[in-house]
Short mmCIF file of C-alpha atoms and ligand atoms in Angstrom, two decimals:
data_model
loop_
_atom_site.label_atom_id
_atom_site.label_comp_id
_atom_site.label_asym_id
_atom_site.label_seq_id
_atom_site.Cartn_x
_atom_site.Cartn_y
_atom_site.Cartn_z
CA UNK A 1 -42.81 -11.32 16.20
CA UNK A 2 -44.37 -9.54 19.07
CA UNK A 3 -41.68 -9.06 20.55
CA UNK A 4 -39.51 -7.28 18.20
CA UNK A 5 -41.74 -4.46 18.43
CA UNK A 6 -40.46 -3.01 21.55
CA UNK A 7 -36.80 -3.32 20.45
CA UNK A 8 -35.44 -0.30 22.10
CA UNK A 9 -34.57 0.97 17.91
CA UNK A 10 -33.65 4.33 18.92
CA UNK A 11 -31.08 3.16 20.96
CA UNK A 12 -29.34 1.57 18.45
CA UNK A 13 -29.52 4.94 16.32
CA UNK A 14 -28.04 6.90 19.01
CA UNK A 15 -24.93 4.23 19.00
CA UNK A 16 -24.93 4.13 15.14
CA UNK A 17 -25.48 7.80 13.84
CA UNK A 18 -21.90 9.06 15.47
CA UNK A 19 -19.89 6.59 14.20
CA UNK A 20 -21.36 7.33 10.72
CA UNK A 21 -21.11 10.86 11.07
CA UNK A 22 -16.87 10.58 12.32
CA UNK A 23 -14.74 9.33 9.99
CA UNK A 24 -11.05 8.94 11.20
CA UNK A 25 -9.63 11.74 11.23
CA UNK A 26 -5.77 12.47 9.86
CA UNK A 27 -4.41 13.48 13.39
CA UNK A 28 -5.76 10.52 15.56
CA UNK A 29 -3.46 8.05 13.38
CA UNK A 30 -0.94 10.28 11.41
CA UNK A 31 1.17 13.02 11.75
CA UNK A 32 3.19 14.95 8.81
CA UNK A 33 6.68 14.02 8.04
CA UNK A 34 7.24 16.80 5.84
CA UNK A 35 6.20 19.88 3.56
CA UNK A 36 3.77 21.05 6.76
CA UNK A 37 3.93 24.37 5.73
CA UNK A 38 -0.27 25.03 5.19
CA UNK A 39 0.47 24.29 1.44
CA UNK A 40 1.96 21.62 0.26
CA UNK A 41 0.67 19.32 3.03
CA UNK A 42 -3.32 20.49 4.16
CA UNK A 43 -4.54 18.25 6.67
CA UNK A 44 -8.56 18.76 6.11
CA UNK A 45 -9.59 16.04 8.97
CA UNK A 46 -10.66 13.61 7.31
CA UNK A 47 -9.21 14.47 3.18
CA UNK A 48 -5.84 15.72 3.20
CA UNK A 49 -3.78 16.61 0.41
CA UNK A 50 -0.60 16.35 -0.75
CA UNK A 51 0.62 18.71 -3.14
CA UNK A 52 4.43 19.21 -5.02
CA UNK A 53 5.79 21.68 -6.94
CA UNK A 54 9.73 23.54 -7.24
CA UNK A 55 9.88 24.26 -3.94
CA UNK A 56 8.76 21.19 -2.22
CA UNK A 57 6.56 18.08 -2.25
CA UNK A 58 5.02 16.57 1.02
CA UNK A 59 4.43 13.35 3.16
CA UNK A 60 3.22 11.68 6.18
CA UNK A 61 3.24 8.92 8.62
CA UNK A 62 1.62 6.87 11.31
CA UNK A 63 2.15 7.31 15.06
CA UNK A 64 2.76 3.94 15.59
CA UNK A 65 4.75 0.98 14.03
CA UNK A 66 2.84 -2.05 13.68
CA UNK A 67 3.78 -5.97 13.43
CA UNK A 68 1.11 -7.34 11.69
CA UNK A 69 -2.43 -6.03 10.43
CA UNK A 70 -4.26 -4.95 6.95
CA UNK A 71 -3.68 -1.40 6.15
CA UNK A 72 -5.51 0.61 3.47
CA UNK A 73 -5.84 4.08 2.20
CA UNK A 74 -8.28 5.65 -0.46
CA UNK A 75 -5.66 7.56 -3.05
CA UNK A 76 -6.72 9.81 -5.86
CA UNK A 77 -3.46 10.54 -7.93
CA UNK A 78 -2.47 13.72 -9.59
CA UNK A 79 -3.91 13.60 -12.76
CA UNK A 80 -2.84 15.39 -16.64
CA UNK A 81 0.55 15.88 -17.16
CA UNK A 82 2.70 14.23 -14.29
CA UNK A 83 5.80 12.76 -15.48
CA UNK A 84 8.19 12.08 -13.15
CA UNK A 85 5.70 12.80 -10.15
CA UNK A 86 5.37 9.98 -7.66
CA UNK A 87 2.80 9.12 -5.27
CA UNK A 88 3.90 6.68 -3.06
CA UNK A 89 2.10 4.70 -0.07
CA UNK A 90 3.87 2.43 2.02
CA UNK A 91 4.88 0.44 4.92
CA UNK A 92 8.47 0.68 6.02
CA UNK A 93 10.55 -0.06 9.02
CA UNK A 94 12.40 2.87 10.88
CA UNK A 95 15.92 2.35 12.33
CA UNK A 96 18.74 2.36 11.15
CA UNK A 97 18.47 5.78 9.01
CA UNK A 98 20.18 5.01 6.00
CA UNK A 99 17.77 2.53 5.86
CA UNK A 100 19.64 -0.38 4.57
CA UNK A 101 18.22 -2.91 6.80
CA UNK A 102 15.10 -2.05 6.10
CA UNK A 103 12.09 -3.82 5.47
CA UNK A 104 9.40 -2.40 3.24
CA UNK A 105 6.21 -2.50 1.42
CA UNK A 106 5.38 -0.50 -1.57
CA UNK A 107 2.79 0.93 -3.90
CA UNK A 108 4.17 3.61 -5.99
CA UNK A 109 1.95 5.45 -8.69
CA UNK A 110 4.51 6.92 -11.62
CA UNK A 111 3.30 9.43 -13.43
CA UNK A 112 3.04 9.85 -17.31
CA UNK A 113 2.91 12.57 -20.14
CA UNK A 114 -0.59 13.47 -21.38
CA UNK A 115 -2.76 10.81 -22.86
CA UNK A 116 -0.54 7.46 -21.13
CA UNK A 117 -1.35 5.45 -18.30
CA UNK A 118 -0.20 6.03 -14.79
CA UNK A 119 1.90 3.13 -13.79
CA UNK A 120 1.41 1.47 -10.41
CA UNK A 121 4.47 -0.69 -8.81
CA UNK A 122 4.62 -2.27 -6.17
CA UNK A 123 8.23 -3.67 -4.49
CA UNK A 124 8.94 -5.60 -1.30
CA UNK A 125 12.35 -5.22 0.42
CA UNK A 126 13.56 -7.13 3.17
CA UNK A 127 16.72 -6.41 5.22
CA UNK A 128 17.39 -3.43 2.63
CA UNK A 129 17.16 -5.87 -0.54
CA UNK A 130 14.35 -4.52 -2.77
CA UNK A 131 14.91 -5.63 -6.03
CA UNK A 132 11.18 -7.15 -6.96
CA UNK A 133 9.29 -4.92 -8.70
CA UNK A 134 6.24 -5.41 -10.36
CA UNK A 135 3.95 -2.96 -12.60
CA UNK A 136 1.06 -2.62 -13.57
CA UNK A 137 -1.31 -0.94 -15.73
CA UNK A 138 -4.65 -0.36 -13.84
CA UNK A 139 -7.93 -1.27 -15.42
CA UNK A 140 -9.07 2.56 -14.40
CA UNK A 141 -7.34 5.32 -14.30
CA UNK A 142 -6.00 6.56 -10.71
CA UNK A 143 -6.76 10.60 -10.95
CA UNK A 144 -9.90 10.36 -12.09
CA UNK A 145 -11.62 9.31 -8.14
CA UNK A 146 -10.51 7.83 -4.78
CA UNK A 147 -9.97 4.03 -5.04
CA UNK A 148 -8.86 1.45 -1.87
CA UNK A 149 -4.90 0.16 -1.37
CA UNK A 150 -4.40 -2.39 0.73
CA UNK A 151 -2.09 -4.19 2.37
CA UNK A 152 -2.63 -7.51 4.49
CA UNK A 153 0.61 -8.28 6.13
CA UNK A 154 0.41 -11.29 8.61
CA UNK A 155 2.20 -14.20 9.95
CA UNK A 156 1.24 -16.13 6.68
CA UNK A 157 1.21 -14.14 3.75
CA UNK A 158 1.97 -10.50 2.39
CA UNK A 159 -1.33 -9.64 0.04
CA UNK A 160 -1.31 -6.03 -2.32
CA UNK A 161 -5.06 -5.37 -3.14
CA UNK A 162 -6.41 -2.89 -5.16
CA UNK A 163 -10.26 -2.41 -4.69
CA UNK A 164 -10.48 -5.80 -2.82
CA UNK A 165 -8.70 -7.33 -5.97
CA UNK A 166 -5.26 -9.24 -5.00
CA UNK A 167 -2.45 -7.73 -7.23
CA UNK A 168 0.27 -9.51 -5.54
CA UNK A 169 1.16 -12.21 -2.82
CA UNK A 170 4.02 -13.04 -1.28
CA UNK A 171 3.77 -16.23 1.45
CA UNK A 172 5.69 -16.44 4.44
CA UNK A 173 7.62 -19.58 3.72
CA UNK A 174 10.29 -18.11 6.00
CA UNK A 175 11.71 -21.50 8.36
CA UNK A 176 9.91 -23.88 5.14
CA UNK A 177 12.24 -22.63 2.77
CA UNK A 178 15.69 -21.49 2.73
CA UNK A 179 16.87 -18.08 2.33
CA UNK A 180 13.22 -17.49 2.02
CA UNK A 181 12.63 -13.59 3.31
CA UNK A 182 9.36 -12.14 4.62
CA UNK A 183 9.31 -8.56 6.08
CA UNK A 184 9.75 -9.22 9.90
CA UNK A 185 10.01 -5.91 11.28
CA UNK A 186 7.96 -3.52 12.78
CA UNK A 187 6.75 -1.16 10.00
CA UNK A 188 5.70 2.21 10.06
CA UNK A 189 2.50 3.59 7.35
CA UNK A 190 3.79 6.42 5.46
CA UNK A 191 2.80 8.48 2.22
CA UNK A 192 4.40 10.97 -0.01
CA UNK A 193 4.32 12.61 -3.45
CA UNK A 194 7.86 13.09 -4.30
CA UNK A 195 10.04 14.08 -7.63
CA UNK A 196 11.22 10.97 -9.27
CA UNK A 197 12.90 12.22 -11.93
CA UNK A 198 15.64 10.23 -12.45
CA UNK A 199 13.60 6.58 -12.49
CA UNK A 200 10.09 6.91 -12.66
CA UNK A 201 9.15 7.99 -16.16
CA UNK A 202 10.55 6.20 -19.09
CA UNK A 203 12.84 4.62 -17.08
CA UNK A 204 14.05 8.24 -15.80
CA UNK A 205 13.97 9.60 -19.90
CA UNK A 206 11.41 12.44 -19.35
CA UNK A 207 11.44 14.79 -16.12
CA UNK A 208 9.23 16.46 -14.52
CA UNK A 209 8.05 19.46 -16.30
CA UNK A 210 7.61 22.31 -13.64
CA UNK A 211 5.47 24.32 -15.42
CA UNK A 212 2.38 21.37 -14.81
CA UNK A 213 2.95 22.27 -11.43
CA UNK A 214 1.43 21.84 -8.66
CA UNK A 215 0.64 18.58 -8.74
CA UNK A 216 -1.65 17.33 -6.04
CA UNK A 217 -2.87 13.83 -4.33
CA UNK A 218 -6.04 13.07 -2.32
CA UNK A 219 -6.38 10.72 0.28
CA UNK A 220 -9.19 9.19 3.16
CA UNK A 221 -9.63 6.67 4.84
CA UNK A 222 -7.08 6.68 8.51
CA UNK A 223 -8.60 4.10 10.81
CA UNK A 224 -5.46 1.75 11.01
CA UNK A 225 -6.75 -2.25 11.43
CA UNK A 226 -3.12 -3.19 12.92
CA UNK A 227 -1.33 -4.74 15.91
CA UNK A 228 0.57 -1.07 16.86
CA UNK A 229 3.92 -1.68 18.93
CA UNK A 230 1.90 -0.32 22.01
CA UNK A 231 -0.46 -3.12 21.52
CA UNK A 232 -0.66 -5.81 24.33
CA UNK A 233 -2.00 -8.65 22.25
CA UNK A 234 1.29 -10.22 20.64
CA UNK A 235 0.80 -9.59 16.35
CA UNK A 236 0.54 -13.25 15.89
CA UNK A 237 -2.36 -13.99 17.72
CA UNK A 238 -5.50 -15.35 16.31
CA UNK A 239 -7.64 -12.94 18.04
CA UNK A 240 -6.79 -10.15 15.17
CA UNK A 241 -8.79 -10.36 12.74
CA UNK A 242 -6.54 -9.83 9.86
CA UNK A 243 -4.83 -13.02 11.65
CA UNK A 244 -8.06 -15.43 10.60
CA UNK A 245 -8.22 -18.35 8.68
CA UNK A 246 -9.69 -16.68 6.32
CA UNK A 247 -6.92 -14.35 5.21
CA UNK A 248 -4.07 -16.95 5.66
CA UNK A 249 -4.44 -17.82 1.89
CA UNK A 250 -6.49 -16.32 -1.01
CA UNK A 251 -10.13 -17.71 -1.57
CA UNK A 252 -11.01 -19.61 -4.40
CA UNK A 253 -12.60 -16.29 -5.94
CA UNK A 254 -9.62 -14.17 -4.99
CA UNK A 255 -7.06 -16.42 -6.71
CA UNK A 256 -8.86 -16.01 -9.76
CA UNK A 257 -9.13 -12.51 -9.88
CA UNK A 258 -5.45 -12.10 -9.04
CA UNK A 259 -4.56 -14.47 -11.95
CA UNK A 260 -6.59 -12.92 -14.08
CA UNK A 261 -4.76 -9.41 -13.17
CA UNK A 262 -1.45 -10.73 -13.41
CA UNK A 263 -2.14 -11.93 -17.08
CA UNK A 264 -3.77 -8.87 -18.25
CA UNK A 265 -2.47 -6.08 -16.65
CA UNK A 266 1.04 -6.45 -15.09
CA UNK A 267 3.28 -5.29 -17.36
CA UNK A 268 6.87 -6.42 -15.57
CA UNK A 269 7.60 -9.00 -13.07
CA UNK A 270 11.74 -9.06 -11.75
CA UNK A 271 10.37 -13.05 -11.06
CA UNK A 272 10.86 -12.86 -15.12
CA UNK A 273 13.84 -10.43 -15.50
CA UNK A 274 16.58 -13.31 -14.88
CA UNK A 275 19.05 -10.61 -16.76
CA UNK A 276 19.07 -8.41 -13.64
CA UNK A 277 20.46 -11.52 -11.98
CA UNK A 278 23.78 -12.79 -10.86
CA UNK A 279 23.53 -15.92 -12.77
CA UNK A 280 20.12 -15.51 -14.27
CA UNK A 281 19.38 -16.97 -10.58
CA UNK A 282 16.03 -15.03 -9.37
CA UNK A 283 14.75 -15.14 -5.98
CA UNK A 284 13.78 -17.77 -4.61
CA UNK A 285 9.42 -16.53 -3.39
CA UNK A 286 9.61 -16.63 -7.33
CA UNK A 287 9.47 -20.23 -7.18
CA UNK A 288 6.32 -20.16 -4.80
CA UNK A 289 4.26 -17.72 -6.47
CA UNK A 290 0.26 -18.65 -5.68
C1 NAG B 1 6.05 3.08 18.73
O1 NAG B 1 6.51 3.60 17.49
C2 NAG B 1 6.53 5.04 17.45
C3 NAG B 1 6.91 5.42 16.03
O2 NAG B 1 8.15 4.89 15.70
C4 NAG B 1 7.51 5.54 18.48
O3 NAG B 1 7.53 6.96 18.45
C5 NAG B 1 7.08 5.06 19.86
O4 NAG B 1 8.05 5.45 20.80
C6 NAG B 1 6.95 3.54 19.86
N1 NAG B 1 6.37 3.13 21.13
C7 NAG B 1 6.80 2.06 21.79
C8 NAG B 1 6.07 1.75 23.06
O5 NAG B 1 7.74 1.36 21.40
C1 NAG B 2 -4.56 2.47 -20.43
O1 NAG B 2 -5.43 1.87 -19.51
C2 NAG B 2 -6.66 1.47 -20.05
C3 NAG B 2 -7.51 0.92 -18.91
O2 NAG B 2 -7.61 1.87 -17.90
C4 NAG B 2 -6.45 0.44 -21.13
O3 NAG B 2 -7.68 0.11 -21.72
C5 NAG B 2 -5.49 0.99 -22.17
O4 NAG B 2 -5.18 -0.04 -23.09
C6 NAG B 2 -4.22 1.47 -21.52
N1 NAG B 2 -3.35 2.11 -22.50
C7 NAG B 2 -2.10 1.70 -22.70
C8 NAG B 2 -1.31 2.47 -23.71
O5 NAG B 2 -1.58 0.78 -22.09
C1 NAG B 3 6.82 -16.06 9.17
O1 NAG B 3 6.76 -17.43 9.51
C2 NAG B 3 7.74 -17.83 10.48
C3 NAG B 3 7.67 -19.34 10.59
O2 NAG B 3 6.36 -19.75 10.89
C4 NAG B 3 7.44 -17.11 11.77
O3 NAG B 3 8.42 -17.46 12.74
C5 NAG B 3 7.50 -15.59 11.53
O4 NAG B 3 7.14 -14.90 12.70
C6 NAG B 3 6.54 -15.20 10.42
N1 NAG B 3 6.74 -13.80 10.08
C7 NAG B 3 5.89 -12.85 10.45
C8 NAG B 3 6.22 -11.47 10.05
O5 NAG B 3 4.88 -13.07 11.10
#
């Protein structure tokens, strides 16, 4: 068409070429929580890294606290040696400070001993009860590049992806159900590598072995896609995108790529452990499981 011809183009790169050139940086949506000392936490702009050893490890956390929204962050673990090392990114609630009320979100990446896989598990707690953990063994291995973890949390479901691939779903059945739980509260994002010693590896059986240290952890990506708690639109409303129709339930593709990963790579589900129990009598989203 004729027209198209004088299609003021050049505009459209002057609007376009910034926004490909700025990435998020760190500082507009995070700010350290601890190990800022210039080593063990370096915030590069837009790649920061974590990195543990004796002395200390290192973590971070959002601004804001959020009620709803889908959160992601591009992780490379610490690779080699790295039992007992964990790299952990997550969406928790704040008060009260012992934390037993809280509500949370997890992916946690445990380390291993040369030559055996890097676990990922992923728990949900609500009101302080956090005893559904699931693990997996990743079709790639976590240290070698950056991949995508996500979290969609909104008034309908609770969905874990890895690359875009759903790893884990828990519906809001909260007021269908009862004793049904869904995390409710405002959640902060925060991420840490961290000495986990006692539980990660083995079930806790091999330690960290200091002299592998320091072990370090990538990460990119900080726009946040959530409704913060300065936000004027209410977290439920249907004008946030992550609030659509079309992430109230998994697609027809999605579901089968999430079956397909729960059949060949999880490795423990507590919706199958009825020993850890009272009762053999497992929670009851383990009855509702897409
Ligand atoms: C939002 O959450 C942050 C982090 O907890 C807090 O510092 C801030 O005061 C909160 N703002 C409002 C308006 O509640
Ligand atoms: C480690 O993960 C790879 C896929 O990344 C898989 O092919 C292999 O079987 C796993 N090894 C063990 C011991 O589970
Ligand atoms: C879960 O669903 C109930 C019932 O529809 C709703 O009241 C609640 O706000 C939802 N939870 C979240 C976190 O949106």
């Amino acid at each position: 068409m004729a027209s198209s011809v004088r299609q003021p183009w050049h505009l459209l790169l002057i609007v376009l070429l910034p926004s490909l050139a700025m990435a998020t940086v760190f500082d507009n949506n995070y700010v350290p929580s601890w190990g800022a000392d210039g080593y063990h936490l370096v915030d590069q702009g837009t790649e920061p890294r974590l990195t543990m050893d004796r002395t200390s490890g290192a973590g971070f956390r959002s601004r804001s606290t959020y009620g709803s929204g889908f959160f992601r962050m591009r992780i490379k673990v610490p690779g080699g040696y790295t039992a007992g090392v964990v790299t952990a990114f997550y969406l928790a609630s704040e008060a009260p400070y012992d934390g037993s009320d809280r509500d949370e979100v997890d992916f946690e990446f445990l380390g291993n001993v040369d030559g055996e896989n890097i676990t990922l598990q992923t728990n949900v707690f609500v009101n302080g009860d956090g005893d559904r953990e699931q693990r997996l063994n990743l079709w790639f291995d976590p240290a070698a590049d950056f991949h995508e973890y996500k979290i969609l949390w909104n008034p309908y479901q609770l969905v874990i992806l890895v690359d875009d691939v759903p790893i884990r779903v828990l519906r809001n059945l909260t007021g269908q159900v009862p004793e049904y739980e869904f995390p409710a509260k405002q959640m902060g994002v925060r991420a840490s590598l961290w000495d986990g010693s006692d539980w990660a590896t083995d079930g806790g059986r091999i330690k960290i072995d200091w002299g592998r240290a320091p072990f370090t952890a990538g990460f990119r990506g900080f726009d946040v896609d959530a409704c913060a708690n300065t936000s004027s639109t209410p977290c439920d409303s249907t004008d946030l995108w992550w609030n659509a129709r079309r992430h109230r339930r998994l697609s027809v593709r999605e579901q089968a790529a999430y079956e397909h990963v729960r059949r060949t790579y999880m490795n423990y589900d507590y919706c199958a452990d009825k020993d850890r129990f009272q009762n053999g009598k497992v929670p009851v989203e383990c009855s509702y499981t897409t």
